[in-house]
PDB file of C-alpha atoms in Angstrom:
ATOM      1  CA  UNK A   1      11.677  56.210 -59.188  1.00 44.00           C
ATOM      2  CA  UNK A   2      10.609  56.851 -62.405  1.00 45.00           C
ATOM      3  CA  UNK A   3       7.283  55.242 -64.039  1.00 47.00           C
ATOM      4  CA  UNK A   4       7.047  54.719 -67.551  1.00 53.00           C
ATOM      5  CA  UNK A   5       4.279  55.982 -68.972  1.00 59.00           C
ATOM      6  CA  UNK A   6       1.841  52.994 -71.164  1.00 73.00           C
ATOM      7  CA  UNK A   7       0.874  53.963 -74.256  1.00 89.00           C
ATOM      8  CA  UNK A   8      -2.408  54.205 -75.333  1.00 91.00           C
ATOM      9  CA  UNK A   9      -2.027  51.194 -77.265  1.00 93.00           C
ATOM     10  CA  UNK A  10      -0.880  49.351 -74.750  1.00 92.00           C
ATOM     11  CA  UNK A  11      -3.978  50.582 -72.023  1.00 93.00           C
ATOM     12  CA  UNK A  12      -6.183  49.656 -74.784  1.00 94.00           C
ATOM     13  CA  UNK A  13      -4.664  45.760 -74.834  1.00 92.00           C
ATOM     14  CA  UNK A  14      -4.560  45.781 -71.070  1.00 91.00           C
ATOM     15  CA  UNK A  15      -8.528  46.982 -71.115  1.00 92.00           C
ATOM     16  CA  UNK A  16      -9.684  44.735 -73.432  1.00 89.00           C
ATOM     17  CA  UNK A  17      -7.785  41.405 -72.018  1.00 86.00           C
ATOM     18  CA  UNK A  18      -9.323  42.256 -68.424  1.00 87.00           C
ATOM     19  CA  UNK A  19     -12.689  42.530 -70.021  1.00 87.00           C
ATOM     20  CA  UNK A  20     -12.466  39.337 -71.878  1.00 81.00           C
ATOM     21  CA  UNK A  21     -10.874  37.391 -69.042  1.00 78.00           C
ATOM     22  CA  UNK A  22     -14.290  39.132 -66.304  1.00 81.00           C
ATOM     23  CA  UNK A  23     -16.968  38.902 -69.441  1.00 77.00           C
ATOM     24  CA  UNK A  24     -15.845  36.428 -72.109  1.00 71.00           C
ATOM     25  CA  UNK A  25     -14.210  37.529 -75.214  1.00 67.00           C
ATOM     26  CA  UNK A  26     -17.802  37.310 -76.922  1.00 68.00           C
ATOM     27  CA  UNK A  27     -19.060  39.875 -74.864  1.00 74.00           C
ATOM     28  CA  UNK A  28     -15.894  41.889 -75.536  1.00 81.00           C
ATOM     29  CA  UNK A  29     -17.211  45.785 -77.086  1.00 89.00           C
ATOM     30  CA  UNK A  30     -15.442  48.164 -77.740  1.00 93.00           C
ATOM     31  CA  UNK A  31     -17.051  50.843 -75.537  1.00 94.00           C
ATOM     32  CA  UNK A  32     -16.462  48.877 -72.785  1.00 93.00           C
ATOM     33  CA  UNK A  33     -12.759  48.106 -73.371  1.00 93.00           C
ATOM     34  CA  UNK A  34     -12.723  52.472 -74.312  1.00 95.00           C
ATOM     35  CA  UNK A  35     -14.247  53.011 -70.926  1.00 95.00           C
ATOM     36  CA  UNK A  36     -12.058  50.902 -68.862  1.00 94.00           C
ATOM     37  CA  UNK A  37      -8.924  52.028 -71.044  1.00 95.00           C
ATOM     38  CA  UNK A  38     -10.245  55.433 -69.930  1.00 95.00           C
ATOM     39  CA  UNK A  39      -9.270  56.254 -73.643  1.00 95.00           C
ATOM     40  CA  UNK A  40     -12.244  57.363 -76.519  1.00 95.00           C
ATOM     41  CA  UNK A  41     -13.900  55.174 -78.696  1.00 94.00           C
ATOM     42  CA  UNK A  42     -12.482  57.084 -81.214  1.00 95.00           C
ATOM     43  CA  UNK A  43      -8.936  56.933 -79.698  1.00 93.00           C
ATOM     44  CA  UNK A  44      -9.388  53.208 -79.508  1.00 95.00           C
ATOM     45  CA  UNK A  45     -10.558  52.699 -83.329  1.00 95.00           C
ATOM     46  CA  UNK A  46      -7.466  54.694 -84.128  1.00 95.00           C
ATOM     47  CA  UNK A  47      -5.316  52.037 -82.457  1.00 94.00           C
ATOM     48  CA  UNK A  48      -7.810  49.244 -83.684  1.00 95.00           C
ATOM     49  CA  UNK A  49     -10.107  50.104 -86.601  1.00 95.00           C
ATOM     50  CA  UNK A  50     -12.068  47.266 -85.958  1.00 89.00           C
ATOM     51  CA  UNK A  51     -13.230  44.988 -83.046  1.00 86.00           C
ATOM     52  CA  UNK A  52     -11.104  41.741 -85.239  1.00 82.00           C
ATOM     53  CA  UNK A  53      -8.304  43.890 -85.275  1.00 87.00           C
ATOM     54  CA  UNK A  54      -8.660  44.671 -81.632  1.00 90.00           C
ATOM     55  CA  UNK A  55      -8.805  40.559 -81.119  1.00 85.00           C
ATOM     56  CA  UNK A  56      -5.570  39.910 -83.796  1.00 85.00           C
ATOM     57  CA  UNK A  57      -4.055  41.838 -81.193  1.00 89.00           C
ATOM     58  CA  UNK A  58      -5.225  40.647 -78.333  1.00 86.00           C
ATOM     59  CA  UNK A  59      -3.913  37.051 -79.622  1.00 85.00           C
ATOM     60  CA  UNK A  60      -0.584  38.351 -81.036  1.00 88.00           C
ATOM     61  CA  UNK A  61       0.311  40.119 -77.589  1.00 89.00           C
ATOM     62  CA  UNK A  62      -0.598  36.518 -75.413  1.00 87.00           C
ATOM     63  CA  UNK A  63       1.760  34.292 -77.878  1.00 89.00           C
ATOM     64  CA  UNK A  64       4.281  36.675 -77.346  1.00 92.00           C
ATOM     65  CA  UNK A  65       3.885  36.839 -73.380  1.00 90.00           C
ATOM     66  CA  UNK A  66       3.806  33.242 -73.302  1.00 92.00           C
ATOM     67  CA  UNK A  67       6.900  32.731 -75.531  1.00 93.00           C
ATOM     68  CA  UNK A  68       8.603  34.844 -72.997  1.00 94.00           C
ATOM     69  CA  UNK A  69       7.901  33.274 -69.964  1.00 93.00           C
ATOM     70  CA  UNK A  70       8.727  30.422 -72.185  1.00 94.00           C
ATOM     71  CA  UNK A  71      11.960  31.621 -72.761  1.00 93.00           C
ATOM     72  CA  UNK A  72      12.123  32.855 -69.096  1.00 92.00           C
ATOM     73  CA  UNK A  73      11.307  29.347 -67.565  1.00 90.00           C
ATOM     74  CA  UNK A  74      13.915  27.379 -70.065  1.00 86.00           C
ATOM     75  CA  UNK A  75      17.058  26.646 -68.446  1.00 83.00           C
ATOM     76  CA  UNK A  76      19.731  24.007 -68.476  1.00 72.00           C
ATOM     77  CA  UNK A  77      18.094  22.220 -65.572  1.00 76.00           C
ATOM     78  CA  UNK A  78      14.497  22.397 -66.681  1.00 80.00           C
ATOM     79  CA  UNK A  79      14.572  22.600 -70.434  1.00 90.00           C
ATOM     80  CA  UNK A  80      12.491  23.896 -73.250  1.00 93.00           C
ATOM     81  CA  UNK A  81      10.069  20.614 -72.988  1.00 94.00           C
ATOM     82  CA  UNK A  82      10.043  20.635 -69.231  1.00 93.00           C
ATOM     83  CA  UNK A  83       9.250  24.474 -69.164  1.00 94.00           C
ATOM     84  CA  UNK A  84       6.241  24.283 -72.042  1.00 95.00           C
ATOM     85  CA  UNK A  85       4.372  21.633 -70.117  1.00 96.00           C
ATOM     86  CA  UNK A  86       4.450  23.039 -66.834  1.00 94.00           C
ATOM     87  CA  UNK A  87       3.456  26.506 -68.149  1.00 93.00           C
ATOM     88  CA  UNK A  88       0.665  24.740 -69.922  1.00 93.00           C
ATOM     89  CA  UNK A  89      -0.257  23.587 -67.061  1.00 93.00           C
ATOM     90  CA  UNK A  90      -0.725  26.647 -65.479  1.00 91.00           C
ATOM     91  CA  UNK A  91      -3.053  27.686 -68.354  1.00 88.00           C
ATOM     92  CA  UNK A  92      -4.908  24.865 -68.374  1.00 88.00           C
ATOM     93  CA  UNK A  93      -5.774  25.102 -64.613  1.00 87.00           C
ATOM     94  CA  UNK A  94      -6.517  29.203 -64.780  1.00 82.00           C
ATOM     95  CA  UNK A  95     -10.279  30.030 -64.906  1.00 71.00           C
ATOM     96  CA  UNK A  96     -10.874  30.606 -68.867  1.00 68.00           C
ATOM     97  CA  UNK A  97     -13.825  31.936 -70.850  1.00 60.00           C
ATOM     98  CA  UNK A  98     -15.138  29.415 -73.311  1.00 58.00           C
ATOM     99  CA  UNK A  99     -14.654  28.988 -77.024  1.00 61.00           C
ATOM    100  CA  UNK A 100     -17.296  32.196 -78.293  1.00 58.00           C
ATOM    101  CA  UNK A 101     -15.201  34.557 -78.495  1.00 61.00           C
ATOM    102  CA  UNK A 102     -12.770  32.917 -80.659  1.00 66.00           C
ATOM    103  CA  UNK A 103     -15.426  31.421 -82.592  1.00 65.00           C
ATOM    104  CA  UNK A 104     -16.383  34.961 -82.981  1.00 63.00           C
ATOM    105  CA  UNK A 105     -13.275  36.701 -84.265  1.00 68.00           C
ATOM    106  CA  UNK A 106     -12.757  33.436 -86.676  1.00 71.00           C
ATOM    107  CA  UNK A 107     -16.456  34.466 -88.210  1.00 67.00           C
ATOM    108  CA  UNK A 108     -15.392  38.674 -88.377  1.00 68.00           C
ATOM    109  CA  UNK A 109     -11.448  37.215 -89.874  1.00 74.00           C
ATOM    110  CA  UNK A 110     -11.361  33.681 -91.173  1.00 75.00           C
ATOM    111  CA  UNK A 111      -7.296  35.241 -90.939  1.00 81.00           C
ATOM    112  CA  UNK A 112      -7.888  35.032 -87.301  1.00 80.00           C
ATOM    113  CA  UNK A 113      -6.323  32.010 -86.556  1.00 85.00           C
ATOM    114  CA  UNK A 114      -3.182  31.892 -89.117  1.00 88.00           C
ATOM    115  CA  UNK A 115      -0.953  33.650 -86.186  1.00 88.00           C
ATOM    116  CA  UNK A 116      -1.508  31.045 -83.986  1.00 90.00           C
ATOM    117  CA  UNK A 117      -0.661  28.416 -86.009  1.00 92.00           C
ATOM    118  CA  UNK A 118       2.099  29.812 -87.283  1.00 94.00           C
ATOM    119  CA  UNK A 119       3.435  30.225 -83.735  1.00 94.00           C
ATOM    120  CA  UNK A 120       2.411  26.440 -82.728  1.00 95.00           C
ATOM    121  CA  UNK A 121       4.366  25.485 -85.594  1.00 97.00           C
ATOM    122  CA  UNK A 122       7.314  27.404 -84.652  1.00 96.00           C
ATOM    123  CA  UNK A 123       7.128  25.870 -80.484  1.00 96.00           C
ATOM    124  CA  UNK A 124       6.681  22.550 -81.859  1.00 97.00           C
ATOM    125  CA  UNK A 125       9.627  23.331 -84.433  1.00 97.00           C
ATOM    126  CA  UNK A 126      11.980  24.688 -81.312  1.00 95.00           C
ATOM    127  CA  UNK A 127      11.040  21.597 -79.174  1.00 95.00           C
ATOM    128  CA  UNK A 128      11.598  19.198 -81.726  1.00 95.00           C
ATOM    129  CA  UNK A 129      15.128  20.592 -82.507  1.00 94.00           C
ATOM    130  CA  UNK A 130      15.649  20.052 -78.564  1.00 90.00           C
ATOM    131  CA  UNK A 131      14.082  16.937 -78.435  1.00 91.00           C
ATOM    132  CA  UNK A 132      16.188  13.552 -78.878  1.00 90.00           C
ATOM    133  CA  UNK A 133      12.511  11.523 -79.081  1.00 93.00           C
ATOM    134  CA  UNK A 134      10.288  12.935 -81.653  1.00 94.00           C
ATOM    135  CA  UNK A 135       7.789  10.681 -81.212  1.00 95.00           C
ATOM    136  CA  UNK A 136       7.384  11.277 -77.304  1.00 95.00           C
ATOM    137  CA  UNK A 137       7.325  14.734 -77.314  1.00 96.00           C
ATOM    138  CA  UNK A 138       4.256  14.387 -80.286  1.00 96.00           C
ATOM    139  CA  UNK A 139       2.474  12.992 -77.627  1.00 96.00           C
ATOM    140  CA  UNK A 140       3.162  14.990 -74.999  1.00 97.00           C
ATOM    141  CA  UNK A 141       2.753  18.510 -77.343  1.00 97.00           C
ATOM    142  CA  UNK A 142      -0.515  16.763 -78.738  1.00 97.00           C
ATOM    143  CA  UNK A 143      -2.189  15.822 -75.045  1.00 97.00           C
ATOM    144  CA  UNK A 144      -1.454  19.916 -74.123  1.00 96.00           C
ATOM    145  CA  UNK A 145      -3.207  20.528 -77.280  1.00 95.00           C
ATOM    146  CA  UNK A 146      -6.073  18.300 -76.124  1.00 95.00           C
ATOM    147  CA  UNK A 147      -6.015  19.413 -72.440  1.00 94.00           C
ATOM    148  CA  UNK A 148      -6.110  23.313 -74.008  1.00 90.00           C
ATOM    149  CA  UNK A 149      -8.866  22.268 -76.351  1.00 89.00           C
ATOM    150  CA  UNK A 150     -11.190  20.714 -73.530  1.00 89.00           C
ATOM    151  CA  UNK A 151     -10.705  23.866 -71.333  1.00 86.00           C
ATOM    152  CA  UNK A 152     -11.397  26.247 -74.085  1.00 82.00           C
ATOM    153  CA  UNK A 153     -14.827  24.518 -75.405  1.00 83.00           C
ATOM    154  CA  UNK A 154     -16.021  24.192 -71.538  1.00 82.00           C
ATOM    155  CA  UNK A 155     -15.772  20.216 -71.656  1.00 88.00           C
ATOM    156  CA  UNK A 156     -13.044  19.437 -69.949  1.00 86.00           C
ATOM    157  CA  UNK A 157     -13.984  16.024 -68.399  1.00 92.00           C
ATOM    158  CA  UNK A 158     -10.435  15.702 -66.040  1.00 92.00           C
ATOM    159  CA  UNK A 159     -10.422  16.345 -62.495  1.00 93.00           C
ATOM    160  CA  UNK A 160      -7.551  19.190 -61.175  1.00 92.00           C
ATOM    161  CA  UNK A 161      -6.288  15.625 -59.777  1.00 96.00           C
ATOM    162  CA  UNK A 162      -6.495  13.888 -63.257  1.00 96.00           C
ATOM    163  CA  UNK A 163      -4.936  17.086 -64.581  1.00 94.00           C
ATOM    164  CA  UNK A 164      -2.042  16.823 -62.477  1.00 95.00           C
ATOM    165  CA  UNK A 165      -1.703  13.228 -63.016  1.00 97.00           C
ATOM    166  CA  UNK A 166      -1.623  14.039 -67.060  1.00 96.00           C
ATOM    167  CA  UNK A 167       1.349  16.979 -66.371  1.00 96.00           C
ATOM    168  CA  UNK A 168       3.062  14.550 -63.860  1.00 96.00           C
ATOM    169  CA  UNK A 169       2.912  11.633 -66.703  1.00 96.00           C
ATOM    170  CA  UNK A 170       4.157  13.933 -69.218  1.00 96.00           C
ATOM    171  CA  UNK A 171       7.177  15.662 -67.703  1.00 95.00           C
ATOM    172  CA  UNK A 172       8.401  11.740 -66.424  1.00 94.00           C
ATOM    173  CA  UNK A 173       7.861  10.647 -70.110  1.00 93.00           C
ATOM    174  CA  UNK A 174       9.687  14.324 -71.443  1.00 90.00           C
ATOM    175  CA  UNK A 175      12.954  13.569 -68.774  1.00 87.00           C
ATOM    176  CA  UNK A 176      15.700  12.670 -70.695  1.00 68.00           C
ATOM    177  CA  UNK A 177      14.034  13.465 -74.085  1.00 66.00           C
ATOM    178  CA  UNK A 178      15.128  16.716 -73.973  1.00 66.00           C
ATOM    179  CA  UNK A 179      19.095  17.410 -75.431  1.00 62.00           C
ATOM    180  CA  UNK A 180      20.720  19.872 -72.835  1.00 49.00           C
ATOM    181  CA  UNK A 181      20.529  23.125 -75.327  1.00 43.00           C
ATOM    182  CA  UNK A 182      20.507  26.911 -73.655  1.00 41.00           C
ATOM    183  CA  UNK A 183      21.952  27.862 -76.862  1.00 40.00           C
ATOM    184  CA  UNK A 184      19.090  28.915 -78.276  1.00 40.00           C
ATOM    185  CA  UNK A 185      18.359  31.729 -75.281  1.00 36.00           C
TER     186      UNK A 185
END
C-alpha cells in the first residue's frame, strides 16, 4: 500500500497541536513544535512567519476538522442539531489546556479571533435553517457555548454527571426541533 507523504506544512500543524494539547498553547514555541516536526526553525517560519500565524492556523485547521466530523455525524436519523451537541460533548469532556494560550494569540493578533466567529456564525446559521424552533435551539447552541467557555477558562463547576445530564436535557429538548434536511450534505 501506498503512504502519502505529509507535507511539511502539515507535520508542522500536527507538531504544534500535540505540543499545545501536552504543554498548553501558552507554552507553545516554535523550537519545540520545529523539533518535534523534525523540520528547521527556519523551515517552520517559512510555513509560519510568525508564532500568531502558526496559532491562525492552528485554529483554522480545528474548525475545519470539526465541521467535518460535523458533516460526518449529520444524517437523516441524527440530524445537524443532534450531531453538534453530542460532538460538543465530546469536546467538552476531553482534557483541555486553559484559556492562556488563546489569550495569548488574541494579545500577538487582536485578528485572532474573527475566524472563529465567523465560523460560529455560519453553524448557528446552518442549524437555524434546520431548525423548526429558533428559540430552543438558542438555548441549546448558547448552553454549548457556556459549557465550552467553563472548560476553556478552567472553571467548569459541573460534574461529568451534571455534564451528561446538560447533553441529555439538550438533545430531548433538540428532538423534533430539527426539520429532516440531508440536503445540505
Amino acid at each position: 500500500m501506498t503512504q502519502i507523504k505529509q507535507s511539511s506544512r502539515d507535520k508542522i500543524l500536527s507538531a504544534a497541536a500535540e505540543v499545545a494539547r501536552e504543554a498548553g498553547a501558552g507554552r507553545l514555541s516554535l523550537d519545540a513544535v520545529a523539533a518535534r516536526a523534525g523540520v528547521s526553525k527556519g523551515g517552520l517560519l517559512y510555513n509560519f512567519p510568525t508564532k500568531a500565524s502558526l496559532m491562525r492556523a492552528l485554529v483554522e485547521t480545528f474548525l475545519t476538522n470539526f465541521e467535518q466530523e460535523l458533516d460526518a455525524s449529520h444524517t437523516a436519523q441524527d440530524g445537524l442539531l443532534s450531531a453538534y451537541i453530542k460532538l460538543s460533548a465530546i469536546e467538552c469532556a476531553e482534557a483541555q489546556h486553559g484559556a492562556t494560550g488563546v489569550l495569548a494569540a488574541i494579545a500577538e493578533d487582536p485578528d485572532f479571533l474573527k475566524p472563529i466567529a465567523a465560523f460560529k456564525r455560519r453553524l448557528l446559521d446552518r442549524l437555524k435553517s434546520e431548525s423548526d424552533d429558533f428559540g430552543s435551539l438558542l438555548v441549546i447552541y448558547l448552553a454549548l457555548e457556556g459549557m465550552r467557555s467553563l472548560k476553556l477558562f478552567e472553571t467548569e463547576v459541573l460534574t461529568s454527571e451534571e455534564r451528561d445530564l446538560a447533553v441529555e436535557s439538550m438533545l430531548k429538548i433538540g428532538a423534533g426541533r430539527e426539520r429532516n434536511s440531508t440536503a445540505s450534505l
